[in-house]
Coordinates of C-alpha atoms in Angstrom, one line a residue:
X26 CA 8.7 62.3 38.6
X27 CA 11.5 60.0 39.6
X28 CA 12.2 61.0 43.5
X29 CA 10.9 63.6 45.7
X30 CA 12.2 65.2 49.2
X31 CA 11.1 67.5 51.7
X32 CA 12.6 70.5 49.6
X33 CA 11.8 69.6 46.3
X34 CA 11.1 67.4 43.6
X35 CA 13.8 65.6 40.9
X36 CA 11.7 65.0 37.2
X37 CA 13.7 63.0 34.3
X38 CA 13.9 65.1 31.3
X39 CA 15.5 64.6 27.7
X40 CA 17.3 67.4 25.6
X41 CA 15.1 67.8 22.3
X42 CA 16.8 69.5 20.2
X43 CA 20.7 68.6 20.8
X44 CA 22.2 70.5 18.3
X45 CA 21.3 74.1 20.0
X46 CA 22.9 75.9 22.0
X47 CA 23.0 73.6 24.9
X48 CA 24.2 70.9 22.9
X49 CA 27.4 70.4 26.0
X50 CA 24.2 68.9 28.2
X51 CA 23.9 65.3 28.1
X52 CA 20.8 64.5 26.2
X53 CA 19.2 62.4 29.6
X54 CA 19.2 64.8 32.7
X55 CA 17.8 64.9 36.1
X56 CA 15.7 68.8 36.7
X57 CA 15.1 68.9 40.8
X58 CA 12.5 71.8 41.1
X59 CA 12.8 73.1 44.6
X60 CA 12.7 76.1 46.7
X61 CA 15.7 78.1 47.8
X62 CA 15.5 80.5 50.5
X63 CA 16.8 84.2 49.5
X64 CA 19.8 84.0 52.1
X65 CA 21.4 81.7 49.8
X66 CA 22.2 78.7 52.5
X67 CA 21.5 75.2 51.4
X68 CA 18.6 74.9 54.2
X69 CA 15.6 76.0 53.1
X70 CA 14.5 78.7 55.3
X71 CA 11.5 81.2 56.0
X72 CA 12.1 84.1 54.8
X73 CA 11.9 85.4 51.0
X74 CA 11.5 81.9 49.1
X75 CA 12.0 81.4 45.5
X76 CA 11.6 78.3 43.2
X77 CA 14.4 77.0 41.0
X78 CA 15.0 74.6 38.7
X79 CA 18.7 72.4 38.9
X80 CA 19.7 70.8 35.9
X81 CA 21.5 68.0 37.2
X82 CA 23.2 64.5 35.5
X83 CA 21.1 61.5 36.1
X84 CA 22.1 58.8 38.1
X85 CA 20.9 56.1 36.3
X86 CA 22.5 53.8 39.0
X87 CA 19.8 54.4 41.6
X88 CA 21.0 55.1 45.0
X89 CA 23.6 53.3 47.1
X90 CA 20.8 51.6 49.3
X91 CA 19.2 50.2 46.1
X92 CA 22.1 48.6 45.3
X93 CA 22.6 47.1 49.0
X94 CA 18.9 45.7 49.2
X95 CA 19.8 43.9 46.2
X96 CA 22.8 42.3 47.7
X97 CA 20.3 40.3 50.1
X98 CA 22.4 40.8 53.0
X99 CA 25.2 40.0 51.6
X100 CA 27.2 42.9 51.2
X101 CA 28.9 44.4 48.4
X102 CA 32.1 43.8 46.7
X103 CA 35.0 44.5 48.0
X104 CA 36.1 46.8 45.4
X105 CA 33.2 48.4 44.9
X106 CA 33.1 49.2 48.2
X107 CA 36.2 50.7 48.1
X108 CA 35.9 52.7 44.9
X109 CA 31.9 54.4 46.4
X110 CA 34.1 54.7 49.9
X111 CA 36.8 57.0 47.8
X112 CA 34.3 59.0 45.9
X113 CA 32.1 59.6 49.1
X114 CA 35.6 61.0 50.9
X115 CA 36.2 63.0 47.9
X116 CA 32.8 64.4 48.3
X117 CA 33.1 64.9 52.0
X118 CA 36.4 66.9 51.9
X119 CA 34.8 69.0 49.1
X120 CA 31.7 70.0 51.3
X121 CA 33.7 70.4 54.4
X122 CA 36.7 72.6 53.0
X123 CA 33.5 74.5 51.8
X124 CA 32.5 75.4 55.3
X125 CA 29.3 72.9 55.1
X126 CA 28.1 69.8 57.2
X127 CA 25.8 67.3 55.2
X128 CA 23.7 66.2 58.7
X129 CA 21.9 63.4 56.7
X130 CA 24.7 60.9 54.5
X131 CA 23.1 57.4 54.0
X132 CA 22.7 55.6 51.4
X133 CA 19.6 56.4 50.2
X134 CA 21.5 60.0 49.6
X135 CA 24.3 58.4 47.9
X136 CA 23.4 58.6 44.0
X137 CA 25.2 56.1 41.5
X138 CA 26.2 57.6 38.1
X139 CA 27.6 55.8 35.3
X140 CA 31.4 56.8 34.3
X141 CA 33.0 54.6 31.0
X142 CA 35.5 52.0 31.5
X143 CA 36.5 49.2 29.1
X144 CA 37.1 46.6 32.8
X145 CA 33.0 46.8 33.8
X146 CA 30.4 45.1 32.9
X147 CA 28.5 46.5 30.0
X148 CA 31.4 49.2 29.6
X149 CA 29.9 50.8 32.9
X150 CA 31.3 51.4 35.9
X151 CA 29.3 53.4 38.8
X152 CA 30.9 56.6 40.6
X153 CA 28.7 57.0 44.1
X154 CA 28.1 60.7 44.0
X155 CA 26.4 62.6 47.4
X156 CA 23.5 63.8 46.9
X157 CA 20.0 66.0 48.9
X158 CA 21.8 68.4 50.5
X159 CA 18.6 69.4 52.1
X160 CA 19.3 69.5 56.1
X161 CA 22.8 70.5 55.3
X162 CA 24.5 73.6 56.7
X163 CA 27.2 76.2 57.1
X164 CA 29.5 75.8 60.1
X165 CA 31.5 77.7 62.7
X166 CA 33.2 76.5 65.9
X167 CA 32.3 78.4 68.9
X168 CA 34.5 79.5 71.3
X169 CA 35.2 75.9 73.4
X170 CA 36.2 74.8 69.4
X171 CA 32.7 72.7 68.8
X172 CA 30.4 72.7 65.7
X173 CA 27.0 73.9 66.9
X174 CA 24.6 73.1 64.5
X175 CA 21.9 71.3 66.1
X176 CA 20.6 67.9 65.9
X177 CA 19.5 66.8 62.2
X178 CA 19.8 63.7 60.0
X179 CA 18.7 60.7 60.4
X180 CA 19.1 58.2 63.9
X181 CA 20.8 55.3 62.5
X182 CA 23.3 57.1 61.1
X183 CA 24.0 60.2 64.0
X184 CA 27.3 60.0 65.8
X185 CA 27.4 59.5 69.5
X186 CA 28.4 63.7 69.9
X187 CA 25.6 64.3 68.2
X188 CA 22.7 62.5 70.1
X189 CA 24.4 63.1 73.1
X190 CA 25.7 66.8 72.8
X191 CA 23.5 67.8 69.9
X192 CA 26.9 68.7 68.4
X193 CA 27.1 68.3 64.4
X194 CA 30.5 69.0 62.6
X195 CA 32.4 66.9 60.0
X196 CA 33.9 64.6 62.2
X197 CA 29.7 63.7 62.5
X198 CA 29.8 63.2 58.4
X199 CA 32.4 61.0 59.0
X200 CA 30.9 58.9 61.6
X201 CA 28.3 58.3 59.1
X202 CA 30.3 57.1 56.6
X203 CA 31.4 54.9 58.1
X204 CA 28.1 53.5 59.4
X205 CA 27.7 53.6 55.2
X206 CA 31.0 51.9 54.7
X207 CA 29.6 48.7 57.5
X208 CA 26.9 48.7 55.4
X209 CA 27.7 48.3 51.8
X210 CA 30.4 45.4 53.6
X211 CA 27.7 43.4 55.4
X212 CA 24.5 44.4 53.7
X213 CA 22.9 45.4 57.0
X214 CA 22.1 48.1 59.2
X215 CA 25.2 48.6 61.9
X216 CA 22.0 48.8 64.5
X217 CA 20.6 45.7 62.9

């Protein structure tokens, strides 16, 4: 077992036989076993619940925190900060033109995966890729034009709408990015 959540555990598993069928999976993957609720949402819910397994690429990287404590509050590089910062929006726009919120982006949710470039060290760059989409959810403005979704996530991270008004929307994934983004510059917590 390499991680586990509150909806599931990630194991690290190897292809055996590559030259099957499934031969188009890399040979190194990540398998999250977890369960799903039967109304399809990304929450996990009470009703009808069903356990599957997610084959999943493995992000050999470790998570954007690990990288940060390793920086001895220092901070990051500037360019690396600004490539993860560009792959995290990417993300972001992806989930929200879905109709989902995240509720919970941090670093330690923030996977690193290697991608191949001939400028890195060792050949190996890191994309930062968003991951445990666990206390995320589907969306819809009500009638004064808010996102009521109630309060989830994590404190240091919550924008001010959504402590105060227990208000959640993507304007609230954004906040945290950018509590992300003060991070991986300074190497500390923006609440110290």
């Amino acid at each position: 077992m390499i991680g586990k959540g509150s909806y599931g555990s990630v194991f690290l598993a190897t292809l055996k036989k590559p030259k099957t069928n499934f031969s188009h999976l890399p040979t190194v993957m990540a398998v999250k076993s977890a369960e799903v609720s039967a109304s399809g949402s990304l929450q996990k819910e009470k009703e009808g619940e069903m356990i599957f397994n997610l084959l999943l690429e493995y992000a050999s990287g470790g998570s954007l925190s690990d990288l940060i404590k390793k920086s001895v509050n220092r901070g990051l590089p500037e360019s690396d900060v600004k490539r993860y910062t560009r792959s995290i929006l990417r993300g972001l726009a992806h989930i929200h033109e879905c109709g989902y919120v995240h509720c919970d982006l941090k670093p330690d949710n923030i996977l690193l995966v290697p991608v191949s470039s001939k400028n890195s060290f060792k050949g190996f760059n890191y994309m930062a890729k968003i991951a445990d989409f666990g206390l995320s959810k589907a969306v819809k403005q009500n009638k004064r034009g808010r996102w009521d979704i109630g309060l989830r996530g994590t404190p240091v991270y919550m924008a001010p709408e959504t402590v105060l008004e227990n208000i959640q929307g993507p304007q609230s994934d954004v906040w945290a990015l950018g509590c992300v983004v003060f991070e991986m510059l300074t190497g500390k917590s923006i609440w110290g």
